[in-house]
Coordinates of C-alpha atoms in Angstrom, one line a residue:
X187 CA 81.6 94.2 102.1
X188 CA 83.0 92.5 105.2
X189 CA 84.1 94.9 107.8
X190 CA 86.7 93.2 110.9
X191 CA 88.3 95.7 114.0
X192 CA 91.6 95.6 114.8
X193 CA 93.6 96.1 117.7
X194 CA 93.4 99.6 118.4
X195 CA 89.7 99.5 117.4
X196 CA 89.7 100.9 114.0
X197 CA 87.0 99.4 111.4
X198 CA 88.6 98.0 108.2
X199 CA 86.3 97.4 105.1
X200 CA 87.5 95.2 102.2
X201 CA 85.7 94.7 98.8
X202 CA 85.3 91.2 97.6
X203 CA 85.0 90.2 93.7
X204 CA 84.9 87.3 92.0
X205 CA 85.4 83.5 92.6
X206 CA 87.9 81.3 93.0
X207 CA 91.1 81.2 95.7
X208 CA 91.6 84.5 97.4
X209 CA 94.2 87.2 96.4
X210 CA 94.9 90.1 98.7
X211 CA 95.0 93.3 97.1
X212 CA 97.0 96.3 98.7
X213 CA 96.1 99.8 97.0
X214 CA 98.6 102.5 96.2
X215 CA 98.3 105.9 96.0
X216 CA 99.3 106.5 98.9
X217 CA 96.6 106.2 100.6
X218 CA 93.8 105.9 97.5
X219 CA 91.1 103.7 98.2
X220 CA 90.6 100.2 96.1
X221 CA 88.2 101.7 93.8
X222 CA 91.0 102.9 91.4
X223 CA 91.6 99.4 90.8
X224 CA 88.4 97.9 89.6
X225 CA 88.7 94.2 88.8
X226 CA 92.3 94.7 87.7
X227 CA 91.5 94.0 84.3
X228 CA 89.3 90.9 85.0
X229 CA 91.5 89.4 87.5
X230 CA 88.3 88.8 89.4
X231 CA 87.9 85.9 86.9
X232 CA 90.4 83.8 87.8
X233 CA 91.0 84.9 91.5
X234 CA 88.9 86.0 94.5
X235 CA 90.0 89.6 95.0
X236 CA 90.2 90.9 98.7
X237 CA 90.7 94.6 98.2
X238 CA 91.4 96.2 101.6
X239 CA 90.4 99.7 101.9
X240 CA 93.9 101.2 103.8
X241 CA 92.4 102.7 107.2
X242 CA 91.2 106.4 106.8
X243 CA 90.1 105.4 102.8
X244 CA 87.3 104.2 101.1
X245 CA 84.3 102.6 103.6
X246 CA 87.5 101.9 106.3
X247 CA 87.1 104.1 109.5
X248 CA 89.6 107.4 110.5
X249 CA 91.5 105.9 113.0
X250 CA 92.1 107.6 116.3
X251 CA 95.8 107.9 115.9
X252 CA 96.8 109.4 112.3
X253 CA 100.1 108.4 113.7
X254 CA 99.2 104.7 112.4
X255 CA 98.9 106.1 108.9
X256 CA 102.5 105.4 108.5
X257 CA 103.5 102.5 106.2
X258 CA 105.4 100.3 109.2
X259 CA 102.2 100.9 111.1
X260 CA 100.3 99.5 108.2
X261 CA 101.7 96.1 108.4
X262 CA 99.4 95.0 111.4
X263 CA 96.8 95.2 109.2
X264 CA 97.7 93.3 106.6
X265 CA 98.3 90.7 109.3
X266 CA 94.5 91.6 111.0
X267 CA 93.0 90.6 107.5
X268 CA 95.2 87.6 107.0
X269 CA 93.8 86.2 110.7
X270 CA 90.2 87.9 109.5
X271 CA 90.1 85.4 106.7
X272 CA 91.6 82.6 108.7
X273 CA 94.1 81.9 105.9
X274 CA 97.4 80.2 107.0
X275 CA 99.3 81.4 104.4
X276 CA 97.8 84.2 101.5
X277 CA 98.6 85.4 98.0
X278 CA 99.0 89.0 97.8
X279 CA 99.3 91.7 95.5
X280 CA 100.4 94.9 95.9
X281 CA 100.3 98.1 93.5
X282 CA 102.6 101.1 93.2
X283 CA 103.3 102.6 97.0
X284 CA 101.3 99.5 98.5
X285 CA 104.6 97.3 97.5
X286 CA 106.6 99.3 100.2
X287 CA 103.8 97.7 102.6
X288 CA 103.9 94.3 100.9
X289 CA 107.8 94.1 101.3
X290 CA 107.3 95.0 104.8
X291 CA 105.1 92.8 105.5
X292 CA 106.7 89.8 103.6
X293 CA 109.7 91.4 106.0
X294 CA 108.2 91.0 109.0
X295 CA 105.8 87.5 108.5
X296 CA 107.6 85.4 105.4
X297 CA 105.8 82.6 106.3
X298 CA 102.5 83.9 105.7
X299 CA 102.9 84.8 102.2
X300 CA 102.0 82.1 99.7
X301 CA 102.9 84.4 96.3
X302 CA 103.9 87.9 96.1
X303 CA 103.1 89.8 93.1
X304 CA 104.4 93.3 92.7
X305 CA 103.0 95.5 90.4
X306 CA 104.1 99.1 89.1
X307 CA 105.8 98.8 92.9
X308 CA 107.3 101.6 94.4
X309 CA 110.5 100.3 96.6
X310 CA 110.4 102.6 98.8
X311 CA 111.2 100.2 101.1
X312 CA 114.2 99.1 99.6
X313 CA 115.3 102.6 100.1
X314 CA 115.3 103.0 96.3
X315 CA 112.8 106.3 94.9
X316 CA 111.8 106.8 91.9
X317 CA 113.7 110.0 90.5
X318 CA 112.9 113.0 88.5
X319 CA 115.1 112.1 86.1
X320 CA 113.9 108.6 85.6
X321 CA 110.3 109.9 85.3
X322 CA 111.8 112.3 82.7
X323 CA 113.1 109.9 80.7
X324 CA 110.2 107.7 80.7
X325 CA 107.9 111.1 79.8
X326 CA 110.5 111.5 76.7
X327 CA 109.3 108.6 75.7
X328 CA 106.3 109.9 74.8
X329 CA 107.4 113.1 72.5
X330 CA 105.4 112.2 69.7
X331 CA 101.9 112.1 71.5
X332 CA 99.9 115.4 70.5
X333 CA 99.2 116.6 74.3
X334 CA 103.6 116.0 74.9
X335 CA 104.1 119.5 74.1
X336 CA 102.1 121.1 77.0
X337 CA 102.4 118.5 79.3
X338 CA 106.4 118.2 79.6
X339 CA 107.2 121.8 80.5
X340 CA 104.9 120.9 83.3
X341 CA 106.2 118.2 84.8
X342 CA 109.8 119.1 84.5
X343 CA 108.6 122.0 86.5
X344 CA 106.7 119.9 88.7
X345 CA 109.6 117.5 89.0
X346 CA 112.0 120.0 89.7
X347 CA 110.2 122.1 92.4
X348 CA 109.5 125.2 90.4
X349 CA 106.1 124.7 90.0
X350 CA 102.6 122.8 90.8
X351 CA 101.1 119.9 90.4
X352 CA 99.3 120.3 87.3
X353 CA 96.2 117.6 85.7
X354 CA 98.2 118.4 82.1
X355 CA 100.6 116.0 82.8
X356 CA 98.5 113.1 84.0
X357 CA 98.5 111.4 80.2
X358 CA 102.6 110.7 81.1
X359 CA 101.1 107.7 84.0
X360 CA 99.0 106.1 81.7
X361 CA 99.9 103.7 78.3
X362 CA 97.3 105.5 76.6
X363 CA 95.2 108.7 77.7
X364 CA 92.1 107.5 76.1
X365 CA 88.6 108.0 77.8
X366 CA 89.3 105.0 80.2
X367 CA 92.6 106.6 81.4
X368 CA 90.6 110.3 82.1
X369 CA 87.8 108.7 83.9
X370 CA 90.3 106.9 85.8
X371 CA 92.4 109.6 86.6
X372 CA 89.3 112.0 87.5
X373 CA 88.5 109.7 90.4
X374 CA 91.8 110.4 92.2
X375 CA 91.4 112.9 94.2
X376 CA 88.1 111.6 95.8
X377 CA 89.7 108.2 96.5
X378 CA 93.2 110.2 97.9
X379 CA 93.4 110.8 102.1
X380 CA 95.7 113.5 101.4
X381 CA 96.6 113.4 105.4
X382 CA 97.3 109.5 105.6
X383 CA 99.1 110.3 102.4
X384 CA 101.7 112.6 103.9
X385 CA 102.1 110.5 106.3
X386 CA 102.2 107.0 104.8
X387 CA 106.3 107.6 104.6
X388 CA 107.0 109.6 107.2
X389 CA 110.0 109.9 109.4
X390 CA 110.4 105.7 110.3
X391 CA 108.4 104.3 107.9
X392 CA 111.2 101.9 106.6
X393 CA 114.3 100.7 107.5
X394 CA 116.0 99.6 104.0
X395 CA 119.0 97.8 105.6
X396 CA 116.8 95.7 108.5
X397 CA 114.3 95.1 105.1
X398 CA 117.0 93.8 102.4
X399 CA 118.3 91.5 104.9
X400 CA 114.9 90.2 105.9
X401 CA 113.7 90.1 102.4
X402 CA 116.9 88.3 101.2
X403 CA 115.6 85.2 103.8
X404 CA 112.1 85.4 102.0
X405 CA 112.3 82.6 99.7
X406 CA 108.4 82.5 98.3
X407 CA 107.7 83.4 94.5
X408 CA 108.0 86.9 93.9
X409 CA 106.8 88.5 90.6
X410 CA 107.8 91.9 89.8
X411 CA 106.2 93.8 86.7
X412 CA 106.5 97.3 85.6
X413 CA 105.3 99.0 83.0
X414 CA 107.1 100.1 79.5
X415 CA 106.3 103.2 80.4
X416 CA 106.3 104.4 83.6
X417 CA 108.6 106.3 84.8
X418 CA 108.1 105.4 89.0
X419 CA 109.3 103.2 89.1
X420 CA 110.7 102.8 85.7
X421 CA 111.6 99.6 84.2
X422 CA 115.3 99.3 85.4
X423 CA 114.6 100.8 89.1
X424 CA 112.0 97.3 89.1
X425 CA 114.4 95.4 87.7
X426 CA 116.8 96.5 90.8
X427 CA 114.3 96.3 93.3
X428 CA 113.5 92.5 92.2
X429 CA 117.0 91.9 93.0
X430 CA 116.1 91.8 96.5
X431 CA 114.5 88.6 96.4
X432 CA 115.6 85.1 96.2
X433 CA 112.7 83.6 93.9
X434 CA 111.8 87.0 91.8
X435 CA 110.8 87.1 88.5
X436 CA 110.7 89.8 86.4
X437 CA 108.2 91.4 83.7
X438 CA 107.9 94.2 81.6
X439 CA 104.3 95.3 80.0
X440 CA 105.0 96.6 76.4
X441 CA 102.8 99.9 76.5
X442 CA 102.0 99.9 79.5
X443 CA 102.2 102.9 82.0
X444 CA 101.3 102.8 85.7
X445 CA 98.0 101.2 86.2
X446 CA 98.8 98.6 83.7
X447 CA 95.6 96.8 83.6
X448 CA 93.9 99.6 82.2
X449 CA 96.2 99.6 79.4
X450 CA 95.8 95.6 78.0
X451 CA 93.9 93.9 79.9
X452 CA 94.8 90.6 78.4
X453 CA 98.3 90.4 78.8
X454 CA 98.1 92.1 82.3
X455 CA 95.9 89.0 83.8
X456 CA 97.8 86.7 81.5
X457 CA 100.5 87.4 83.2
X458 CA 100.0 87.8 86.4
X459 CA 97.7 84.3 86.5
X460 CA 100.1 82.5 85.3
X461 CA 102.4 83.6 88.2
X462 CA 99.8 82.6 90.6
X463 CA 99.3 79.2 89.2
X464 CA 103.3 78.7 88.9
X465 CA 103.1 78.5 85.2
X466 CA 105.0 81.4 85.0

């Protein structure tokens, strides 16, 4: 697990697995360390995965400054890692909130990024949320599973602000709640620096004018999948967001919810290799 210090002295661990020509991995969460993500569905195959653990989570240090949490903050980082592993230029990947700090970072350094792959992205960054009502219609989707019925009341409430944030309704962020989706969702609030997480996209984190103009200069290959689904960001808030790009592509998993390589492995990596090798 190599471990590198950045400039304000902070200790940032990433995970390596697998062989091959690196791909940086940014979590999501916000905030969550790279655990949740495993090998991405045997990604690790085909690609060297460097999974950087956000500052504050997983084996990364609590920096001094929680101010640095914030997504825009984040960015320096990335860019600490990219000199860390001497690459001129690097693949990266980015899931769910972690594409906010992908697009800022392809934002701020366009010439570093070889391939951008955006996955289950939230475009925050685009100044474009995920809404209740699009998570509601993507839960609807789901009426005739046999939990549907106690979990929807739930996360309507939830969603509209009359009430908590209840572990019923985790089934509606995965394809399939099967044991693989429970264990993975029982992990959560372990991995989850609820602090960095508040603060992650806090007052000027992102500046979606400065970023859509920056990002419509960015001219390497962007791939943008979301999942059937998923509800945040659901299929047609992705499609928007890959709009932003010159050279985007754009993919939707059948079946697939919010961690989509949990839900078929096979045409997950499928898809997201042949991206990286340009087949795709």
């Amino acid at each position: 697990m190599p471990i590198f210090t950045v400039r304000d002295g902070t200790a940032l661990a990433c995970h390596e697995r697998g062989e091959g020509a690196p791909l940086v991995v940014l979590p999501g969460g916000p905030m969550r360390a790279t655990a949740y993500l495993g090998d991405l569905g045997g990604l690790d195959a085909h690609r060297r995965l460097i999974l950087l653990d956000l500052r504050g989570t997983g084996e990364s240090a609590v920096p001094a400054d929680p101010a640095t949490y914030r997504c825009d903050r984040l960015v320096d980082d990335v860019e600490a890692l990219r000199a860390h592993l001497a690459l001129d230029r690097m693949d990266l990947l980015a899931h769910s909130a972690g594409g906010s700090l992908a697009m800022l970072y392809a934002a701020r350094h366009p010439g570093r990024v070889g391939r951008l792959a955006l996955i289950t992205a939230t475009p925050w960054a685009l100044g474009m949320p995920a809404t209740a009502g699009h998570r509601l219609a993507a839960a609807r989707l789901r009426e005739n599973e046999p939990w549907f019925p106690e979990a929807f009341p739930a996360f309507e409430a939830w969603l509209e602000g009359t009430g908590d944030f209840d572990p019923v309704f985790l089934p509606f962020f995965y394809g399939r709640w099967d044991d693989t989706a429970r264990a993975h969702a029982a992990g959560e609030e372990a991995q989850v620096n609820e602090e960095a997480c508040d603060l992650y996209g806090s007052t000027g984190a992102y500046d979606p004018p400065e970023t859509r103009a920056a990002l419509a200069r960015f001219t390497a290959p962007v791939l943008v999948l979301a999942g059937e689904l998923d509800g945040g960001p659901a299929p047609s808030l992705a499609r928007r967001a890959a709009d932003a790009f010159p050279a985007a592509g754009f993919a939707v998993q059948p079946g697939a919810g919010h961690y989509p390589w949990l839900d078929d492995r096979e045409w997950f990596v499928r898809r997201v290799t042949d991206f990286l090798s340009g087949r795709g």
